[in-house]
Coordinates of C-alpha atoms and ligand atoms in Angstrom, one line a residue:
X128 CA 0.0 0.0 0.0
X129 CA 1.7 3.1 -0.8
X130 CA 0.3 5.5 1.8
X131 CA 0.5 9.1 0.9
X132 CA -0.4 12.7 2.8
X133 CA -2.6 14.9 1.1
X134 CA 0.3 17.3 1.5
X135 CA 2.0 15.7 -0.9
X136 CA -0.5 14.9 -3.4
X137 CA 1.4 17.0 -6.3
X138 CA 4.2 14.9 -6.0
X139 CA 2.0 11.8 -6.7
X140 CA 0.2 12.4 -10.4
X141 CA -0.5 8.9 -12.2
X142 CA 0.1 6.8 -9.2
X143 CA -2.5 4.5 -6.9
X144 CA -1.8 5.6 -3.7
X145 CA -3.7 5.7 -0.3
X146 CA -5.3 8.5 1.6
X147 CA -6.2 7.7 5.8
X148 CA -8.3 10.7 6.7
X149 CA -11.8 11.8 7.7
X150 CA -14.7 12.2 5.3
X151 CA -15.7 15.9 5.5
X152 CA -18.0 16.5 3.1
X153 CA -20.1 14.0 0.7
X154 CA -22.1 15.4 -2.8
X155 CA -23.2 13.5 -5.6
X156 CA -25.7 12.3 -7.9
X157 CA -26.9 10.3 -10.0
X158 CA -23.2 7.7 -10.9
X159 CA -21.2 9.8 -9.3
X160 CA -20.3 10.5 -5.7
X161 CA -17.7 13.4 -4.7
X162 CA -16.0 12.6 -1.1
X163 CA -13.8 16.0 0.4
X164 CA -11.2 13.8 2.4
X165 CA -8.7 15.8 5.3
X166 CA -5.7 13.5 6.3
X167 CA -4.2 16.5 8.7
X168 CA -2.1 17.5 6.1
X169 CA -4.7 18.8 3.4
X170 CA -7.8 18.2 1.7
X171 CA -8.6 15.8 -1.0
X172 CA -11.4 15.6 -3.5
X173 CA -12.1 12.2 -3.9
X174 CA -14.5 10.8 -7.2
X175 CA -16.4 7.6 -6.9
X176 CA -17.7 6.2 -10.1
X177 CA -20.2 3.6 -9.8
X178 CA -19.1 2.0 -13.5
X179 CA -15.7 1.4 -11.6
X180 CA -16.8 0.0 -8.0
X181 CA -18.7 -3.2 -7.0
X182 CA -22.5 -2.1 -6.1
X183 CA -21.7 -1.8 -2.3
X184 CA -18.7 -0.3 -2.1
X185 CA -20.3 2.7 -4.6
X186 CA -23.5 2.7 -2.1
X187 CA -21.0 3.1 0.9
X188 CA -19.2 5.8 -0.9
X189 CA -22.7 7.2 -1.4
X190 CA -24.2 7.9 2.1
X191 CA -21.2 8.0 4.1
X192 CA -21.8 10.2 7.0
X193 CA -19.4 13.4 7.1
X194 CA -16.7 12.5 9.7
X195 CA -16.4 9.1 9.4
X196 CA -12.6 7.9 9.5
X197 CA -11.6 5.5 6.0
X198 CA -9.0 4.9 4.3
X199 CA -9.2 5.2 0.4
X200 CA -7.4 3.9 -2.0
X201 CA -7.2 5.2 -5.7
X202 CA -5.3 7.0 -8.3
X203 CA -4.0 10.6 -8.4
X204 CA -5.4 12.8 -11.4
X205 CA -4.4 16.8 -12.2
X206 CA -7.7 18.5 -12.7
X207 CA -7.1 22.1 -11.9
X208 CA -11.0 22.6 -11.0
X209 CA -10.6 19.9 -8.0
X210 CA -11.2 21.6 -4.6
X211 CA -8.9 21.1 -1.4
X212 CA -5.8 22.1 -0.1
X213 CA -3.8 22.2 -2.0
X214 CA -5.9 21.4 -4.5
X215 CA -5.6 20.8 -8.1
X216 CA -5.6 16.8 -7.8
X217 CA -7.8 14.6 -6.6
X218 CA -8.2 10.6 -6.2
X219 CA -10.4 8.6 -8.6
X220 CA -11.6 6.1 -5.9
X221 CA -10.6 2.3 -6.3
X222 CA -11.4 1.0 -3.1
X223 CA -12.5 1.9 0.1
X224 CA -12.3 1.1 4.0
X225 CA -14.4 2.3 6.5
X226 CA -12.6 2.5 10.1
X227 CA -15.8 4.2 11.4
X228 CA -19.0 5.2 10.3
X229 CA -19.6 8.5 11.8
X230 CA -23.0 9.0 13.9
X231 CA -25.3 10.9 12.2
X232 CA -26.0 13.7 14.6
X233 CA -22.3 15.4 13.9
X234 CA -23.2 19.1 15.9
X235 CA -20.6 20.9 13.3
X236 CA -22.2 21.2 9.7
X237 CA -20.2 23.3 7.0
X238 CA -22.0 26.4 8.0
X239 CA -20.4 29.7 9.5
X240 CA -21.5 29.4 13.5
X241 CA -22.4 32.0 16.4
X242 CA -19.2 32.4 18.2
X243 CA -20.8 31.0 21.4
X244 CA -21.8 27.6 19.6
X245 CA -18.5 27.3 17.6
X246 CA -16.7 28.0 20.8
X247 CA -18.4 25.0 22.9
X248 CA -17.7 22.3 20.2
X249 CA -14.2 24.1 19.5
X250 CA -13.3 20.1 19.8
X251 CA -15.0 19.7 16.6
X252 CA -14.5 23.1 15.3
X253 CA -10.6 22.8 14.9
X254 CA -11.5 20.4 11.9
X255 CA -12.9 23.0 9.6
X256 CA -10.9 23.9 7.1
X257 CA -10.6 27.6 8.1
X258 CA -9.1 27.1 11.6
X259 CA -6.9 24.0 10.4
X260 CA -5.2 26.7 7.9
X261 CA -4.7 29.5 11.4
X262 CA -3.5 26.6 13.0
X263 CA -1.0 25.3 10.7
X264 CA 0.0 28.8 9.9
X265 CA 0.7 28.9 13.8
X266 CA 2.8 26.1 14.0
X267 CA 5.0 27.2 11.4
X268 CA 5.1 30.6 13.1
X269 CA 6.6 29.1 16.2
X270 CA 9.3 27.2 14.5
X271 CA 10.1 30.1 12.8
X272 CA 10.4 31.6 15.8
X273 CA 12.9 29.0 17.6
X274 CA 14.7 28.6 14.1
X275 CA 15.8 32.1 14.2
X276 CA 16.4 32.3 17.3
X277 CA 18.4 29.0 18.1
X278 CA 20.4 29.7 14.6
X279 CA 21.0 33.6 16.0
X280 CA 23.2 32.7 18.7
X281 CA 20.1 32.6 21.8
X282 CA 20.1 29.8 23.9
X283 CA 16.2 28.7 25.4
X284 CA 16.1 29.1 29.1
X285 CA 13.0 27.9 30.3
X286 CA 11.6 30.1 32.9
X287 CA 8.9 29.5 36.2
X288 CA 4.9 29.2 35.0
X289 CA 5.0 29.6 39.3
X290 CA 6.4 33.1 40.5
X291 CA 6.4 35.0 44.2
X292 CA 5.1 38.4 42.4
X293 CA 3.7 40.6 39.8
X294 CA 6.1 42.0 37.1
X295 CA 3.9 43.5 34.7
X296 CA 0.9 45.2 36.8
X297 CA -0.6 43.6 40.2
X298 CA -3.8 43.7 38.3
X299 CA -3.7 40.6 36.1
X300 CA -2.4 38.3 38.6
X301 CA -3.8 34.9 38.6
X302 CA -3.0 33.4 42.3
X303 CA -2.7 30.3 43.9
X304 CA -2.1 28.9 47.6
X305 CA 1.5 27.8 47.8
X306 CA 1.9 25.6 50.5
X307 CA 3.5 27.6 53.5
X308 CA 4.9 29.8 51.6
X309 CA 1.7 31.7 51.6
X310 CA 0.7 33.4 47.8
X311 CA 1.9 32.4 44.1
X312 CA 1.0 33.4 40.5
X313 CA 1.1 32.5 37.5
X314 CA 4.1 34.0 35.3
X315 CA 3.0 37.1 33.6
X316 CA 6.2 37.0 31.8
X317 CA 9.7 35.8 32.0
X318 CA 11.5 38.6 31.5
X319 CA 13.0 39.1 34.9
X320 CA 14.5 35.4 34.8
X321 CA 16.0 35.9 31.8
X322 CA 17.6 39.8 32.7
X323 CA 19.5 36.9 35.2
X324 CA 19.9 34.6 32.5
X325 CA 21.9 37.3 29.9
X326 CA 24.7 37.4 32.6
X327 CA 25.5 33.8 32.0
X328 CA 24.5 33.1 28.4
X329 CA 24.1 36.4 27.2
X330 CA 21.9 36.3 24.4
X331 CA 18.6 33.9 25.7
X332 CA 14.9 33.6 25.0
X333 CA 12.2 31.7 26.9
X334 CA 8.9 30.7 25.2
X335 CA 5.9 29.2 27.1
X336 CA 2.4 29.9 28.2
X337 CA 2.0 33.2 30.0
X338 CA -1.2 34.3 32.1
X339 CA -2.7 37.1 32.6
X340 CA -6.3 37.7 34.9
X341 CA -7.1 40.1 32.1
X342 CA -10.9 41.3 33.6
X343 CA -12.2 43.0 30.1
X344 CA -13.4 41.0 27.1
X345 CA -11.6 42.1 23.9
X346 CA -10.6 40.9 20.5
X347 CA -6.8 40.7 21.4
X348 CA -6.6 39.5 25.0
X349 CA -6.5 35.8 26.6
X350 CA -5.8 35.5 29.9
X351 CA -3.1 32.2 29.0
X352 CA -1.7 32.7 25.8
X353 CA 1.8 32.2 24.7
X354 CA 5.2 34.3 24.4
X355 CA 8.5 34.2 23.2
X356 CA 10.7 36.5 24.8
X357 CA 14.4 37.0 24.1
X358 CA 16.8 38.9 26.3
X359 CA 20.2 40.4 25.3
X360 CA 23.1 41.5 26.9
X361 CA 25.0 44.6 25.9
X362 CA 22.1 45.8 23.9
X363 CA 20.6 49.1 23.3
X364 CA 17.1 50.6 22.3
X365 CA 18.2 50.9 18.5
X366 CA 19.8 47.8 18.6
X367 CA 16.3 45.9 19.9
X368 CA 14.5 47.4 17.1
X369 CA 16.8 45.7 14.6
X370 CA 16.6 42.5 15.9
X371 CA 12.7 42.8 16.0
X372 CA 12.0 43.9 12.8
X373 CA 14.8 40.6 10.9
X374 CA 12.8 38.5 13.6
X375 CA 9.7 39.6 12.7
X376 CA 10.6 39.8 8.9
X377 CA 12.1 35.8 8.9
X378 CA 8.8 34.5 10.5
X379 CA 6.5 36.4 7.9
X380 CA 9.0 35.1 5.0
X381 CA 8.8 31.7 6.5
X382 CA 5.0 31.5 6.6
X383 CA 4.9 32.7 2.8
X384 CA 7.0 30.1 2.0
X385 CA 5.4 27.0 3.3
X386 CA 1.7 27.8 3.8
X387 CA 0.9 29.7 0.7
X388 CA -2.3 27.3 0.2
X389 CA -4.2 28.2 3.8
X390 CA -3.2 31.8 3.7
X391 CA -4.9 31.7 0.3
X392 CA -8.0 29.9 1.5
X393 CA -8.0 32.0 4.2
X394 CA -8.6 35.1 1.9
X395 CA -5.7 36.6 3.0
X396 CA -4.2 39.5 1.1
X397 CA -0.5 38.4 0.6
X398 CA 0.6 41.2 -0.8
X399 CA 0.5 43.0 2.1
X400 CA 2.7 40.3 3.6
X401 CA 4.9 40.2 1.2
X402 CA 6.1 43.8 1.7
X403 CA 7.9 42.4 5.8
X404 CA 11.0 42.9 5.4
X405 CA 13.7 44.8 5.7
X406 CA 14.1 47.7 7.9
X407 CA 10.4 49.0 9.7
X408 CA 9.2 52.7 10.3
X409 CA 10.4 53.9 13.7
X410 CA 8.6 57.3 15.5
X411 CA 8.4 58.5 19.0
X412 CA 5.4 58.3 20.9
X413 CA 5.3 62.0 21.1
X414 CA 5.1 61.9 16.8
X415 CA 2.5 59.3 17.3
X416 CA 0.6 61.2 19.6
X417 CA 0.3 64.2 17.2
X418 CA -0.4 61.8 14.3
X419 CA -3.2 60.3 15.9
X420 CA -4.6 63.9 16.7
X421 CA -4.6 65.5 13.2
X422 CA -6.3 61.6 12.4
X423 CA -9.0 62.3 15.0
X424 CA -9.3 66.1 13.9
X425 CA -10.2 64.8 10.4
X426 CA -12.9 62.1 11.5
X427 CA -16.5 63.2 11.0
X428 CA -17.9 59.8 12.7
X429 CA -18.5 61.5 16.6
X430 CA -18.3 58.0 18.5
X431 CA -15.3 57.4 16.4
X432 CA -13.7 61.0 17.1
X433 CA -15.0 60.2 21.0
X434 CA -12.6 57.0 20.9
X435 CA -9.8 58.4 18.9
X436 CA -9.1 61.2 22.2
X437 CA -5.7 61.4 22.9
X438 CA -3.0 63.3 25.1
X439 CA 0.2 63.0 25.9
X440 CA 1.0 60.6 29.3
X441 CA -2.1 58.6 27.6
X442 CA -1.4 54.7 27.0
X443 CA -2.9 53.8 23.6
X444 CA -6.3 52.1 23.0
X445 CA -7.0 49.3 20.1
X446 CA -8.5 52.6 18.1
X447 CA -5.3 54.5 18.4
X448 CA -3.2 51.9 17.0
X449 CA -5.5 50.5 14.9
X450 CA -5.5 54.4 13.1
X451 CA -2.0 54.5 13.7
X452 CA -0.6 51.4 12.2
X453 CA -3.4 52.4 9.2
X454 CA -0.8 54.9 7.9
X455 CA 1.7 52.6 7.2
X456 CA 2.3 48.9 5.2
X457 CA 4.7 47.7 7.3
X458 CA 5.2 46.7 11.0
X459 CA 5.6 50.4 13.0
X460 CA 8.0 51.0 15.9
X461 CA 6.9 53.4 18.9
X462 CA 9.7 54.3 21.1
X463 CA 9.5 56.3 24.1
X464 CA 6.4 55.7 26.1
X465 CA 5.3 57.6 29.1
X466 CA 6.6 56.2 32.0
X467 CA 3.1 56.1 33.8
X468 CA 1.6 53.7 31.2
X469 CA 4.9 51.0 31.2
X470 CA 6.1 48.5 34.0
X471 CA 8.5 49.5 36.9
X472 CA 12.0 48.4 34.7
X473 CA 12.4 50.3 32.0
X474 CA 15.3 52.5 31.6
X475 CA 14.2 56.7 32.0
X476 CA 14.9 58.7 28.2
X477 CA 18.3 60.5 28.9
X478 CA 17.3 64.0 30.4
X479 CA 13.2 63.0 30.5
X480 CA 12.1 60.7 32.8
X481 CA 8.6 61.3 32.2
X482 CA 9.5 59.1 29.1
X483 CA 10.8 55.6 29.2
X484 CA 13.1 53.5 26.8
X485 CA 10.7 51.5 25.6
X486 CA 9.4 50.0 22.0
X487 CA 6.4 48.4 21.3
X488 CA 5.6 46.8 17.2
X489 CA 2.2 47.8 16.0
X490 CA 1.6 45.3 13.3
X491 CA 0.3 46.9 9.9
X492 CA -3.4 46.8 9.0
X493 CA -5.0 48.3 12.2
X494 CA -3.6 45.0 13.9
X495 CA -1.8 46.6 16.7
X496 CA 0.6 45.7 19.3
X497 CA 2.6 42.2 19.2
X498 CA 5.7 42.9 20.3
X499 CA 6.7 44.9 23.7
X500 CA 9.9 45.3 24.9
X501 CA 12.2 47.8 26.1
X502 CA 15.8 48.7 27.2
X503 CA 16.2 47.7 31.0
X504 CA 16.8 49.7 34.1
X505 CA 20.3 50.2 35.3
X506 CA 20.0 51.8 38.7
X507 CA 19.4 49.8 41.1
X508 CA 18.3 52.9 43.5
X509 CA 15.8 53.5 40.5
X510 CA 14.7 50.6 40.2
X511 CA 13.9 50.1 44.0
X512 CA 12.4 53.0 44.2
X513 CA 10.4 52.3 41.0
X514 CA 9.4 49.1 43.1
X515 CA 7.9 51.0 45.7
X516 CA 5.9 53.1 43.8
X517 CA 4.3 50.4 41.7
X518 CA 3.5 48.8 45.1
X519 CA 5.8 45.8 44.4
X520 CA 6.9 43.7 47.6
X521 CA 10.5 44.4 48.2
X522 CA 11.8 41.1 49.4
X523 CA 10.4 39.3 46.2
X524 CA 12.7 41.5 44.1
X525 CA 15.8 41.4 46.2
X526 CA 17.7 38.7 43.9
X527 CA 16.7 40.9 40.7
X528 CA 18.0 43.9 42.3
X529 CA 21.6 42.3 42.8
X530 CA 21.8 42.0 38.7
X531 CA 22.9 45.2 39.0
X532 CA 25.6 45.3 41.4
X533 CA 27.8 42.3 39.7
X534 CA 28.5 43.0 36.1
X535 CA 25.6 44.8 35.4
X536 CA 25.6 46.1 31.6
X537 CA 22.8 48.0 29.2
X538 CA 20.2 44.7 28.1
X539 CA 17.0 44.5 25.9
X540 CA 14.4 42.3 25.7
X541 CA 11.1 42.0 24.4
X542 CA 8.1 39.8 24.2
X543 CA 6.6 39.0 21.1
X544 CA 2.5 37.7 21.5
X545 CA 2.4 33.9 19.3
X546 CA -1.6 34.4 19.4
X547 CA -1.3 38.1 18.0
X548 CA 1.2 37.5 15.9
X549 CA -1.0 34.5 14.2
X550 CA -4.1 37.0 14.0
X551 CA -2.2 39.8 11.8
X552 CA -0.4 37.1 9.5
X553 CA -3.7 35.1 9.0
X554 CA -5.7 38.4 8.9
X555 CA -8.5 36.7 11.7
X556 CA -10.1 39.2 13.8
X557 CA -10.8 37.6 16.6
X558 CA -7.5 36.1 18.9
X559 CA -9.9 33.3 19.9
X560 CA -9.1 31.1 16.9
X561 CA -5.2 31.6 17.3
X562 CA -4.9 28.9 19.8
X563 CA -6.5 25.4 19.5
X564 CA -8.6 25.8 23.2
X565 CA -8.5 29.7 24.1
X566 CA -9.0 30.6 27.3
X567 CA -10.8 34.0 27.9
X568 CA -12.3 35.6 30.4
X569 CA -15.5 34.0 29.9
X570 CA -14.3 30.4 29.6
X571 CA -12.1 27.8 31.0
X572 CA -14.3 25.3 28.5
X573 CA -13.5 22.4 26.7
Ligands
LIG846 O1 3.8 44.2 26.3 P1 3.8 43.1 27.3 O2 3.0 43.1 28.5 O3 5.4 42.9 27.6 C1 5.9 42.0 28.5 O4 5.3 41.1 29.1 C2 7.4 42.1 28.6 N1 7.8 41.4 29.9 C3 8.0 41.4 27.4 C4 9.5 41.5 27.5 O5 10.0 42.6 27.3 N2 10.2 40.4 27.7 O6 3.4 41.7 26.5 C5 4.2 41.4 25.3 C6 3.3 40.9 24.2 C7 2.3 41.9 23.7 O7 2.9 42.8 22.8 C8 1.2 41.1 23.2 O8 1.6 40.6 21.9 C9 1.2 39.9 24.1 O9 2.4 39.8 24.7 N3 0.1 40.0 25.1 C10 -1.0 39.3 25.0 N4 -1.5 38.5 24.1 C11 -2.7 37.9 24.3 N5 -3.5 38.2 25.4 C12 -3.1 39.0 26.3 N6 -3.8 39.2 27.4 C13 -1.8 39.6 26.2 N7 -1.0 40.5 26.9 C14 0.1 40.7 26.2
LIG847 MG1 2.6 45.8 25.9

């Protein structure tokens, strides 16, 4: 038997070869029956013709139920009309072997769903063809990720999901009794392990699950969703940016490369992709600011102009960016943050502390932030008193305070968003179908 995966299909023209996938979707009529097989790597159109089969197996064939699991055996014809992914080619069936006939009350037909209902059976809804393509598109993204990374001279450092405090805002803290050791919480980020990490490996990233108790329901938060975050020694604001923006630039090239065929069934514009690379647009805050201004002194819309408000010392909303990152077709660097709006460890702008050394990417398209980082505090009488004000306990911070007393030297980091990331490259909306199970505020289910 000369098992194939529907990946591969091209690579297959002429041959018999077999297919073990799931049926997921049946048409037909009259001496012909049309099966649209998924094998995990693609999708398949398979052709029954009853003039070629014995009676049952054509009958089989013929009322399948979508979902059941076979395995089908037949030979590989071009046909440029054929539907699936990648399409182009499909099976004229020889034989055929039922592993199991699906029940007949499948809750997922090929319709679009209400986000509640797709949500509940996301067990089921992963196998439509339209989160399979986000999906794979993800997992490409995170190899792209570590492949850069690992071949870029950073060695992984995994750092604690369990932590003894907050590190970016005491409002998103998920805790959790820790024995006698009273309080812990899940990591909001691993930063602060890895600013002790660059003094013995220098260049480092860690890459896991992070959590965050985020209490308001948006389109871009999840409260566990997953970051890469490098960390480099002897590294400055400018320098950050260009190791972001060839980062950022070798994931999108990656994903055009290999998963041309789900960013295309996804509707995706690739055109717009296509134009990450090189070196991205860098302006100030303060420039952004007065951009944003002269775009909200132009809006007629008043709910829109209402949202768009903006003043200096002001973090920025989804609407900001999303009018911000409008004006440009690449990813957009914004530098120099008000202190207020950023965590406690960013290092003050020379001569204006009001203003901090930090950087977040707005990805193009109104996509908004995926990336934020920043250049790290050096002073350690700074930093504690930085501590204090954002009502951080001492005592949990003493080791991370010693970083700067042996060997201390100018680090960057940042921390890119996966689930973001995969929204702007597959152009989805909603951050919900980034991640096989998403957990949101709403839901800890399935
Ligand atoms: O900007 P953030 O909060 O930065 C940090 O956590 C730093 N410690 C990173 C670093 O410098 N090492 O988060 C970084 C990125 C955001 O740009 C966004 O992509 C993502 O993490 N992110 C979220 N993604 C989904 N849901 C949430 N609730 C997120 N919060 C942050
Ligand atoms: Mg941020």
């Amino acid at each position: 038997m000369n098992i194939i995966r529907i990946h591969d299909i091209a690579e297959h023209e002429g041959e018999e070869v077999t297919l073990r996938g799931w049926v997921h979707k049946r048409t037909g009529k009259g001496k012909l029956a049309f099966l649209l097989i998924r094998d995990g790597s693609g999708f398949a159109q398979c052709v029954a013709f009853k003039g070629d089969l014995d009676e049952e197996t054509f009958e089989t064939i013929s009322h399948i139920p979508q979902e059941s699991s076979v395995i089908i055996t037949g030979t590989i014809r071009k046909d440029d009309r054929a539907p699936g992914l990648p399409g182009g080619f499909e099976l004229g069936v020889s034989a055929l072997n039922v592993v199991q006939s699906a029940a007949l009350d499948y809750p997922m037909a090929l319709k679009e769903h209400g986000a509640d209902f797709a949500l509940d059976n996301r067990h089921f809804w992963i196998r439509m063809q339209s989160q399979w393509a986000i999906l794979r598109i993800r997992a490409t993204i995170i190899s792209a990720v570590r492949e850069w990374l690992d071949n870029n001279g950073f060695t992984l450092m995994d750092t604690p999901i369990l932590t003894p405090a907050a590190a970016e805002g005491t409002t998103t803290l998920f805790e959790t009794e820790y024995f006698d050791e009273g309080k812990a919480y899940l990591a909001q980020t691993g930063q602060l392990y890895n600013e002790a990490n660059i003094f013995a490996f220098g260049k480092v990233y860690c890459f896991g699950p992070t959590f965050r108790a985020e209490k308001s329901k948006t389109r871009r938060h999840l409260t566990e969703f997953w970051m890469v975050e490098p960390e480099i020694a002897f590294c400055d604001l400018d320098e950050l940016m260009e190791v972001e923006e060839q980062f950022v630039s070798h994931i999108v090239q990656r994903v055009l490369k290999e998963n041309r065929p789900e960013l295309e069934s996804l509707g995706r514009d690739i055109s717009a992709l296509e134009k990450v690379e090189g070196s991205f647009p860098r302006i100030s805050y303060d420039k952004a600011v007065e951009m944003i201004k002269e775009i909200q002194a132009e809006t007629e819309d008043p709910e829109e102009k209402e949202f768009l408000e903006i003043e200096w010392g002001m973090d920025f909303g989804a609407r900001h960016e999303t009018v911000l990152t409008q004006q440009f077709e690449k990813p957009v660097f914004v530098y120099g943050y008000p202190t207020q709006v950023k965590a406690f460890y960013m290092e003050p702008m020379p001569g204006r502390p009001e203003a901090c050394k930090s950087v977040d990417l707005l990805a193009p398209e109104g996509y908004g932030e995926i990336i934020g980082g920043s250049e790290r505090m050096s002073d350690p009488d700074l930093l504690l008193q930085r501590l204090h004000e954002h009502g951080l306990p001492e005592e949990s911070f003493k080791w991370y305070l010693e970083l700067r007393k042996f060997g201390s030297v100018p680090h960057s980091g940042f921390g890119m968003g996966i689930e973001r990331t995969v929204a702007w490259i597959c152009g989805t909306d909603h951050i919900r179908e980034t991640i096989p199970f998403p957990r949101t505020i709403k839901r800890v289910y399935p």
